[in-house]
mmCIF file of C-alpha atoms in Angstrom:
data_model
loop_
_atom_site.group_PDB
_atom_site.id
_atom_site.type_symbol
_atom_site.label_atom_id
_atom_site.label_comp_id
_atom_site.label_asym_id
_atom_site.label_seq_id
_atom_site.Cartn_x
_atom_site.Cartn_y
_atom_site.Cartn_z
ATOM 1 C CA MET U 1 -45.898 15.100 49.602
ATOM 2 C CA ASN U 2 -49.327 16.348 48.577
ATOM 3 C CA LYS U 3 -51.087 15.500 45.371
ATOM 4 C CA SER U 4 -50.619 18.903 43.761
ATOM 5 C CA SER U 5 -46.807 18.869 44.141
ATOM 6 C CA THR U 6 -46.663 15.397 42.555
ATOM 7 C CA LEU U 7 -48.674 16.648 39.601
ATOM 8 C CA ASP U 8 -46.350 19.645 39.286
ATOM 9 C CA GLN U 9 -43.358 17.303 38.811
ATOM 10 C CA ILE U 10 -44.911 15.416 35.891
ATOM 11 C CA PRO U 11 -44.325 18.175 33.305
ATOM 12 C CA GLU U 12 -40.749 18.547 34.545
ATOM 13 C CA LYS U 13 -40.093 14.811 34.053
ATOM 14 C CA MET U 14 -41.695 14.893 30.617
ATOM 15 C CA THR U 15 -39.564 17.898 29.650
ATOM 16 C CA LEU U 16 -36.380 16.161 30.797
ATOM 17 C CA ARG U 17 -37.335 13.037 28.895
ATOM 18 C CA ARG U 18 -37.967 15.036 25.720
ATOM 19 C CA GLN U 19 -34.595 16.764 26.083
ATOM 20 C CA LEU U 20 -32.824 13.425 26.449
ATOM 21 C CA ILE U 21 -34.600 12.050 23.386
ATOM 22 C CA ARG U 22 -33.639 15.142 21.420
ATOM 23 C CA LEU U 23 -30.004 14.803 22.494
ATOM 24 C CA VAL U 24 -29.946 11.130 21.512
ATOM 25 C CA LEU U 25 -31.531 11.905 18.140
ATOM 26 C CA LEU U 26 -29.146 14.803 17.567
ATOM 27 C CA ALA U 27 -26.150 12.623 18.389
ATOM 28 C CA GLY U 28 -27.484 9.853 16.136
ATOM 29 C CA PHE U 29 -28.116 12.159 13.198
ATOM 30 C CA THR U 30 -24.714 13.822 13.693
ATOM 31 C CA TYR U 31 -22.991 10.426 13.692
ATOM 32 C CA LEU U 32 -24.951 9.303 10.637
ATOM 33 C CA GLY U 33 -24.145 12.534 8.829
ATOM 34 C CA PHE U 34 -20.471 12.171 9.659
ATOM 35 C CA CYS U 35 -20.486 8.584 8.357
ATOM 36 C CA LEU U 36 -22.182 9.674 5.141
ATOM 37 C CA MET U 37 -19.661 12.476 4.684
ATOM 38 C CA LEU U 38 -16.763 10.054 5.144
ATOM 39 C CA ALA U 39 -18.372 7.580 2.751
ATOM 40 C CA PHE U 40 -18.652 10.321 0.135
ATOM 41 C CA LEU U 41 -15.108 11.647 0.684
ATOM 42 C CA GLN U 42 -13.360 8.344 1.441
ATOM 43 C CA ARG U 43 -11.102 8.283 -1.611
ATOM 44 C CA LYS U 44 -9.844 11.773 -0.813
ATOM 45 C CA LEU U 45 -8.861 10.428 2.601
ATOM 46 C CA ILE U 46 -7.319 7.183 1.298
ATOM 47 C CA TYR U 47 -5.347 8.692 -1.583
ATOM 48 C CA VAL U 48 -3.293 11.779 -0.728
ATOM 49 C CA PRO U 49 -1.391 12.635 -3.907
ATOM 50 C CA ARG U 50 1.033 15.351 -4.708
ATOM 51 C CA ALA U 51 -0.537 15.971 -8.082
ATOM 52 C CA ALA U 52 2.015 18.347 -9.625
ATOM 53 C CA PRO U 53 4.078 17.008 -12.547
ATOM 54 C CA VAL U 54 7.637 15.967 -11.715
ATOM 55 C CA LEU U 55 10.693 16.830 -13.797
ATOM 56 C CA LEU U 56 13.536 14.395 -14.395
ATOM 57 C CA ALA U 57 16.016 16.970 -13.132
ATOM 58 C CA GLU U 58 14.278 16.968 -9.732
ATOM 59 C CA SER U 59 15.254 13.337 -9.177
ATOM 60 C CA GLY U 60 18.941 14.123 -8.791
ATOM 61 C CA TYR U 61 19.825 11.144 -10.997
ATOM 62 C CA PRO U 62 22.487 11.411 -13.726
ATOM 63 C CA GLU U 63 20.601 11.731 -16.993
ATOM 64 C CA GLU U 64 22.167 8.561 -18.396
ATOM 65 C CA ARG U 65 20.626 6.513 -15.560
ATOM 66 C CA ILE U 66 17.031 7.736 -15.648
ATOM 67 C CA ARG U 67 14.317 7.799 -18.267
ATOM 68 C CA GLU U 68 10.798 9.219 -18.113
ATOM 69 C CA ILE U 69 8.029 6.727 -18.798
ATOM 70 C CA VAL U 70 4.652 7.665 -20.277
ATOM 71 C CA LEU U 71 2.019 4.922 -20.333
ATOM 72 C CA SER U 72 -1.337 5.296 -22.050
ATOM 73 C CA VAL U 73 -3.989 3.337 -20.199
ATOM 74 C CA ASP U 74 -7.176 1.879 -21.607
ATOM 75 C CA ASP U 75 -9.363 4.939 -21.128
ATOM 76 C CA GLY U 76 -6.946 7.255 -22.932
ATOM 77 C CA LEU U 77 -5.265 8.704 -19.860
ATOM 78 C CA ASN U 78 -1.513 8.995 -19.438
ATOM 79 C CA LEU U 79 0.479 7.775 -16.442
ATOM 80 C CA TYR U 80 3.994 9.084 -15.775
ATOM 81 C CA GLY U 81 6.926 7.388 -14.142
ATOM 82 C CA TRP U 82 10.660 6.749 -14.091
ATOM 83 C CA TYR U 83 12.877 3.908 -15.151
ATOM 84 C CA CYS U 84 16.131 4.109 -13.182
ATOM 85 C CA LEU U 85 19.274 2.114 -13.856
ATOM 86 C CA PRO U 86 21.892 1.087 -11.309
ATOM 87 C CA ASP U 87 25.442 2.271 -11.522
ATOM 88 C CA THR U 88 27.227 -0.043 -13.957
ATOM 89 C CA GLY U 89 29.578 -1.155 -11.214
ATOM 90 C CA LYS U 90 26.636 -2.359 -9.113
ATOM 91 C CA ALA U 91 24.611 -4.093 -11.813
ATOM 92 C CA PRO U 92 24.609 -7.912 -11.628
ATOM 93 C CA ALA U 93 25.528 -10.073 -14.606
ATOM 94 C CA SER U 94 21.890 -11.177 -14.833
ATOM 95 C CA PRO U 95 19.615 -8.111 -14.999
ATOM 96 C CA ARG U 96 16.829 -7.657 -12.455
ATOM 97 C CA LEU U 97 14.010 -5.154 -12.222
ATOM 98 C CA ALA U 98 12.310 -3.850 -9.090
ATOM 99 C CA LEU U 99 8.718 -2.870 -9.798
ATOM 100 C CA ILE U 100 7.808 -0.405 -7.054
ATOM 101 C CA PHE U 101 4.329 0.372 -5.724
ATOM 102 C CA PRO U 102 4.542 3.066 -3.032
ATOM 103 C CA GLY U 103 2.219 4.255 -0.284
ATOM 104 C CA ASN U 104 -0.716 6.614 -0.544
ATOM 105 C CA GLY U 105 1.023 9.982 -0.168
ATOM 106 C CA GLY U 106 3.187 12.221 -2.320
ATOM 107 C CA ASN U 107 4.459 11.012 -5.688
ATOM 108 C CA ARG U 108 7.544 9.396 -7.207
ATOM 109 C CA LEU U 109 9.743 12.320 -6.200
ATOM 110 C CA ASN U 110 9.203 11.262 -2.585
ATOM 111 C CA ARG U 111 10.511 7.754 -3.447
ATOM 112 C CA VAL U 112 13.950 8.702 -4.762
ATOM 113 C CA ARG U 113 15.583 7.189 -1.675
ATOM 114 C CA ILE U 114 13.818 3.883 -2.389
ATOM 115 C CA LEU U 115 14.885 3.985 -6.043
ATOM 116 C CA GLU U 116 18.488 4.621 -5.026
ATOM 117 C CA LEU U 117 18.397 1.767 -2.523
ATOM 118 C CA VAL U 118 17.057 -0.622 -5.135
ATOM 119 C CA ASN U 119 19.745 0.486 -7.568
ATOM 120 C CA ASP U 120 22.403 -0.007 -4.893
ATOM 121 C CA LEU U 121 21.161 -3.587 -4.585
ATOM 122 C CA GLY U 122 21.890 -4.041 -8.296
ATOM 123 C CA CYS U 123 18.358 -3.786 -9.665
ATOM 124 C CA ALA U 124 16.894 -1.450 -12.217
ATOM 125 C CA ALA U 125 13.810 0.288 -10.830
ATOM 126 C CA LEU U 126 10.465 1.113 -12.408
ATOM 127 C CA ILE U 127 7.972 3.350 -10.646
ATOM 128 C CA VAL U 128 4.814 4.731 -12.262
ATOM 129 C CA ASP U 129 2.674 7.190 -10.343
ATOM 130 C CA TYR U 130 -0.897 6.168 -9.629
ATOM 131 C CA ARG U 131 -3.705 8.126 -11.252
ATOM 132 C CA GLY U 132 -3.800 11.660 -9.878
ATOM 133 C CA TYR U 133 -0.204 11.494 -8.620
ATOM 134 C CA GLY U 134 2.848 13.240 -10.075
ATOM 135 C CA GLY U 135 1.170 14.488 -13.237
ATOM 136 C CA SER U 136 -0.588 11.194 -14.001
ATOM 137 C CA HIS U 137 -4.107 11.752 -15.310
ATOM 138 C CA GLY U 138 -7.349 10.575 -13.750
ATOM 139 C CA ALA U 139 -8.445 9.748 -10.215
ATOM 140 C CA PRO U 140 -7.238 6.772 -8.152
ATOM 141 C CA SER U 141 -9.367 3.794 -7.126
ATOM 142 C CA GLU U 142 -8.572 0.190 -6.317
ATOM 143 C CA GLU U 143 -9.938 -1.168 -9.590
ATOM 144 C CA ALA U 144 -8.380 1.533 -11.766
ATOM 145 C CA ILE U 145 -4.987 1.052 -10.118
ATOM 146 C CA ALA U 146 -5.231 -2.732 -10.549
ATOM 147 C CA THR U 147 -5.930 -2.281 -14.263
ATOM 148 C CA ASP U 148 -3.067 0.190 -14.593
ATOM 149 C CA CYS U 149 -0.691 -2.212 -12.829
ATOM 150 C CA ARG U 150 -1.217 -4.725 -15.590
ATOM 151 C CA LYS U 151 -0.179 -2.027 -18.058
ATOM 152 C CA VAL U 152 2.940 -1.369 -16.021
ATOM 153 C CA TRP U 153 3.690 -5.105 -15.916
ATOM 154 C CA GLY U 154 3.153 -5.357 -19.666
ATOM 155 C CA PHE U 155 5.550 -2.459 -20.215
ATOM 156 C CA ALA U 156 8.196 -4.110 -18.014
ATOM 157 C CA THR U 157 7.940 -7.464 -19.792
ATOM 158 C CA GLY U 158 7.381 -5.944 -23.232
ATOM 159 C CA GLU U 159 9.228 -2.743 -24.010
ATOM 160 C CA LEU U 160 11.821 -3.141 -21.244
ATOM 161 C CA GLY U 161 12.328 -6.808 -22.113
ATOM 162 C CA PHE U 162 12.405 -8.361 -18.619
ATOM 163 C CA SER U 163 11.037 -11.862 -18.140
ATOM 164 C CA ASN U 164 8.691 -12.467 -15.220
ATOM 165 C CA ASP U 165 11.397 -14.366 -13.320
ATOM 166 C CA GLN U 166 13.670 -11.289 -13.448
ATOM 167 C CA ILE U 167 11.148 -8.972 -11.780
ATOM 168 C CA ILE U 168 10.784 -8.414 -8.025
ATOM 169 C CA VAL U 169 7.608 -6.602 -6.981
ATOM 170 C CA PHE U 170 7.958 -4.158 -4.070
ATOM 171 C CA GLY U 171 4.907 -2.829 -2.207
ATOM 172 C CA GLN U 172 4.917 -0.342 0.650
ATOM 173 C CA SER U 173 1.912 0.412 2.892
ATOM 174 C CA LEU U 174 -1.068 0.915 0.518
ATOM 175 C CA GLY U 175 1.260 -0.213 -2.254
ATOM 176 C CA GLY U 176 1.464 -3.547 -0.465
ATOM 177 C CA GLY U 177 -2.196 -4.085 -1.241
ATOM 178 C CA VAL U 178 -1.583 -3.010 -4.846
ATOM 179 C CA ALA U 179 1.445 -5.302 -5.204
ATOM 180 C CA THR U 180 -0.247 -8.285 -3.574
ATOM 181 C CA ARG U 181 -3.175 -8.090 -5.963
ATOM 182 C CA LEU U 182 -0.914 -7.867 -9.016
ATOM 183 C CA VAL U 183 1.218 -10.820 -7.908
ATOM 184 C CA TRP U 184 -1.892 -12.834 -6.990
ATOM 185 C CA GLU U 185 -3.262 -12.325 -10.507
ATOM 186 C CA LEU U 186 0.077 -13.221 -12.098
ATOM 187 C CA CYS U 187 0.415 -16.395 -10.037
ATOM 188 C CA GLN U 188 -3.040 -17.494 -11.175
ATOM 189 C CA GLU U 189 -1.799 -17.097 -14.754
ATOM 190 C CA ASN U 190 1.438 -19.038 -14.064
ATOM 191 C CA GLN U 191 3.441 -15.853 -14.594
ATOM 192 C CA ALA U 192 4.739 -15.424 -11.045
ATOM 193 C CA PRO U 193 7.479 -12.818 -10.599
ATOM 194 C CA ALA U 194 10.843 -13.628 -9.049
ATOM 195 C CA GLY U 195 9.716 -12.346 -5.670
ATOM 196 C CA LEU U 196 7.386 -10.154 -3.629
ATOM 197 C CA VAL U 197 8.619 -7.716 -0.971
ATOM 198 C CA LEU U 198 6.011 -6.136 1.295
ATOM 199 C CA GLN U 199 6.857 -3.353 3.726
ATOM 200 C CA ALA U 200 4.609 -1.919 6.455
ATOM 201 C CA THR U 201 1.472 -3.252 4.818
ATOM 202 C CA PHE U 202 -1.880 -4.568 6.044
ATOM 203 C CA THR U 203 -4.191 -7.566 5.949
ATOM 204 C CA SER U 204 -6.807 -5.342 4.326
ATOM 205 C CA LEU U 205 -7.546 -1.651 4.146
ATOM 206 C CA VAL U 206 -10.670 -2.359 6.185
ATOM 207 C CA ASP U 207 -8.553 -3.703 9.061
ATOM 208 C CA ALA U 208 -6.137 -0.787 8.887
ATOM 209 C CA ALA U 209 -8.982 1.742 8.856
ATOM 210 C CA GLN U 210 -10.759 -0.055 11.713
ATOM 211 C CA HIS U 211 -7.607 0.265 13.805
ATOM 212 C CA ARG U 212 -7.436 4.018 13.243
ATOM 213 C CA PHE U 213 -11.180 4.681 13.470
ATOM 214 C CA PRO U 214 -12.637 2.007 15.788
ATOM 215 C CA TRP U 215 -15.802 4.051 16.294
ATOM 216 C CA LEU U 216 -16.721 4.017 12.588
ATOM 217 C CA PRO U 217 -18.473 1.202 10.646
ATOM 218 C CA VAL U 218 -15.644 1.087 8.099
ATOM 219 C CA ASN U 219 -16.588 -2.411 6.966
ATOM 220 C CA LEU U 220 -19.851 -0.956 5.666
ATOM 221 C CA LEU U 221 -18.394 2.282 4.320
ATOM 222 C CA LEU U 222 -15.222 1.350 2.443
ATOM 223 C CA VAL U 223 -15.392 0.840 -1.308
ATOM 224 C CA ASP U 224 -11.671 0.241 -1.897
ATOM 225 C CA ARG U 225 -10.780 -2.657 0.404
ATOM 226 C CA TYR U 226 -7.492 -4.249 -0.777
ATOM 227 C CA PRO U 227 -8.150 -7.661 0.852
ATOM 228 C CA SER U 228 -4.558 -8.931 0.738
ATOM 229 C CA ILE U 229 -5.269 -11.557 3.396
ATOM 230 C CA ASN U 230 -7.595 -13.330 0.942
ATOM 231 C CA ARG U 231 -5.020 -13.248 -1.850
ATOM 232 C CA ILE U 232 -1.649 -13.946 -0.307
ATOM 233 C CA PRO U 233 -2.396 -17.661 0.392
ATOM 234 C CA ASP U 234 -2.366 -18.223 -3.396
ATOM 235 C CA ILE U 235 0.950 -16.483 -4.060
ATOM 236 C CA THR U 236 3.609 -18.934 -5.230
ATOM 237 C CA CYS U 237 6.697 -16.709 -5.490
ATOM 238 C CA PRO U 238 9.231 -16.035 -2.705
ATOM 239 C CA LEU U 239 8.035 -13.592 -0.052
ATOM 240 C CA LEU U 240 9.831 -11.119 2.206
ATOM 241 C CA MET U 241 7.925 -8.910 4.651
ATOM 242 C CA LEU U 242 9.326 -6.078 6.771
ATOM 243 C CA HIS U 243 7.414 -4.227 9.484
ATOM 244 C CA GLY U 244 8.237 -1.736 12.242
ATOM 245 C CA ARG U 245 7.239 -2.713 15.762
ATOM 246 C CA GLN U 246 6.414 0.947 16.527
ATOM 247 C CA ASP U 247 4.096 1.335 13.528
ATOM 248 C CA GLU U 248 0.961 3.148 14.715
ATOM 249 C CA ILE U 249 -0.623 3.523 11.263
ATOM 250 C CA VAL U 250 -0.498 -0.137 10.230
ATOM 251 C CA PRO U 251 0.127 -2.084 13.442
ATOM 252 C CA LEU U 252 2.685 -4.864 13.492
ATOM 253 C CA GLN U 253 -0.096 -7.338 14.272
ATOM 254 C CA LEU U 254 -1.680 -6.759 10.858
ATOM 255 C CA GLY U 255 1.594 -7.533 9.131
ATOM 256 C CA GLU U 256 2.034 -10.656 11.242
ATOM 257 C CA ARG U 257 -1.483 -11.861 10.449
ATOM 258 C CA LEU U 258 -0.900 -11.377 6.724
ATOM 259 C CA PHE U 259 2.401 -13.220 6.905
ATOM 260 C CA ALA U 260 0.844 -16.108 8.861
ATOM 261 C CA VAL U 261 -1.513 -17.073 6.025
ATOM 262 C CA ALA U 262 1.115 -16.854 3.259
ATOM 263 C CA PRO U 263 2.553 -20.156 1.981
ATOM 264 C CA GLU U 264 5.500 -21.333 4.063
ATOM 265 C CA VAL U 265 7.634 -22.088 1.020
ATOM 266 C CA SER U 266 7.523 -20.716 -2.511
ATOM 267 C CA ALA U 267 7.130 -22.894 -5.579
ATOM 268 C CA ASN U 268 10.909 -22.834 -6.063
ATOM 269 C CA GLY U 269 11.620 -23.807 -2.462
ATOM 270 C CA ILE U 270 12.407 -20.473 -0.763
ATOM 271 C CA GLN U 271 11.146 -20.097 2.817
ATOM 272 C CA LYS U 272 9.048 -17.025 3.468
ATOM 273 C CA ARG U 273 10.676 -14.498 5.790
ATOM 274 C CA PHE U 274 9.357 -11.819 8.160
ATOM 275 C CA VAL U 275 11.726 -9.129 9.459
ATOM 276 C CA GLU U 276 10.549 -7.174 12.489
ATOM 277 C CA LEU U 277 12.220 -3.780 12.865
ATOM 278 C CA PRO U 278 12.137 -3.066 16.627
ATOM 279 C CA ASP U 279 12.646 0.701 16.608
ATOM 280 C CA ALA U 280 10.889 1.609 13.352
ATOM 281 C CA GLY U 281 7.463 3.113 12.863
ATOM 282 C CA HIS U 282 5.554 3.468 9.609
ATOM 283 C CA ASN U 283 7.285 6.310 7.773
ATOM 284 C CA ASP U 284 10.756 6.270 9.331
ATOM 285 C CA ILE U 285 11.940 2.776 8.370
ATOM 286 C CA TYR U 286 14.728 4.019 6.085
ATOM 287 C CA HIS U 287 15.934 6.452 8.736
ATOM 288 C CA VAL U 288 15.764 4.135 11.737
ATOM 289 C CA ALA U 289 16.473 0.679 10.308
ATOM 290 C CA LEU U 290 18.240 1.223 6.991
ATOM 291 C CA ASP U 291 21.022 -1.302 7.632
ATOM 292 C CA ASP U 292 18.535 -4.017 8.591
ATOM 293 C CA VAL U 293 16.407 -3.293 5.536
ATOM 294 C CA ILE U 294 19.392 -3.438 3.171
ATOM 295 C CA LYS U 295 20.630 -6.673 4.750
ATOM 296 C CA ALA U 296 17.213 -8.352 4.521
ATOM 297 C CA LYS U 297 16.618 -7.324 0.916
ATOM 298 C CA ARG U 298 20.116 -8.281 -0.180
ATOM 299 C CA GLU U 299 19.759 -11.733 1.399
ATOM 300 C CA PHE U 300 16.352 -12.111 -0.252
ATOM 301 C CA LEU U 301 17.726 -11.249 -3.688
ATOM 302 C CA ASP U 302 20.661 -13.595 -3.135
ATOM 303 C CA SER U 303 18.297 -16.452 -2.215
ATOM 304 C CA ILE U 304 16.334 -15.871 -5.418
ATOM 305 C CA GLN U 305 19.546 -15.858 -7.431
ATOM 306 C CA ASP U 306 20.745 -19.079 -5.742
ATOM 307 C CA ALA U 307 17.410 -20.801 -6.411
ATOM 308 C CA SER U 308 17.555 -19.713 -10.052
ATOM 309 C CA ARG U 309 21.033 -21.173 -10.448
ATOM 310 C CA GLY U 310 19.852 -24.423 -8.881
ATOM 311 C CA THR U 311 17.164 -24.845 -11.528
ATOM 312 C CA ASP U 312 19.423 -24.051 -14.493
#
C-alpha cells in the first residue's frame, strides 16, 4: 500500500470514530432523558387510581350492611370509604374488623369481592380509598398515605369502637407496604393489632421495580420506597402471608424474603405462616385459589381467637 492511500484512510477512520462517539452520546442522553422523565412521572406510574366517586348502590350490598365513610385528614381533604357488616348469621360472638389496604389500581369498587370474603369470614370490613382514588381528594404518596392510615386506624378504634386486639390488618400488593408500615408503627407504640395478613406483596417497592425494570437505576430514582423488609422484623402480632407462585409482577421470591425476616412467633405465641399458591399469579388469586385463600384466612382467624381465649 502506498503512502497516499494510507493518508486517504485517515479521514475515513476519523469520521467513523466521530459517528460512534455521536451514537454513544445520543444513546446516553436518551437514556438519561428517559430516566429523568420516569423520575418526574414516577407517582403516576406507581399509583393508578380510578378517580371517579363511587356510589353505595354500586357495591351491590344491602343498604343495612354498608355505610359510607368520610374522613377529614389533617390538610382539610376528605377521604371516602365503606364500612361493611357481615350477615348476622355469619358474625362471631366477639366482633372483629378487617382493615383493608388494597393494591395500586382501581378503587374500592374493585374490592367488593374482598369485602364479601372478609364478611363471609365473620369480620366487619373497613376500606378507605387512598388519596386520588374513588372520589378521595388529593394526590397519593407514601408519606401522605401513612398519615392517612393513622386517621383510618383512629376512626376504627374511636368512632367504630373496636379495640386494637379486635382488628386484623389486610394488605394486598402495594397495600402490603402500606399495611406493614401501619402495623410496624402500632407495634412500636404497644398497640399491635390482632393480626397482619399480607397478600402478593414485596420486600420493598425498590425491589419490585428493579425486577420489572432491571435496566433502570430505580434505587436512585424512587421517592416512595415502602421498605417493608426493614420493618417487618419488629412486628409483634401474628402474621399470615399468601403469594402466587406464578406472580410475574411481584415474584414469589420477594414474598419469601420478606417472610424470612419476620419474627418466627408473635408476642402471643402464634407461629408465622406462609401459604404458597401454586397456580396463582398476581391479580387472579381469588379466581384461581379461592378455596385455599379462604381456608388459610379462616385458620388464621381461628388461631387468633384461640390465643385470645387462652389469655382470658
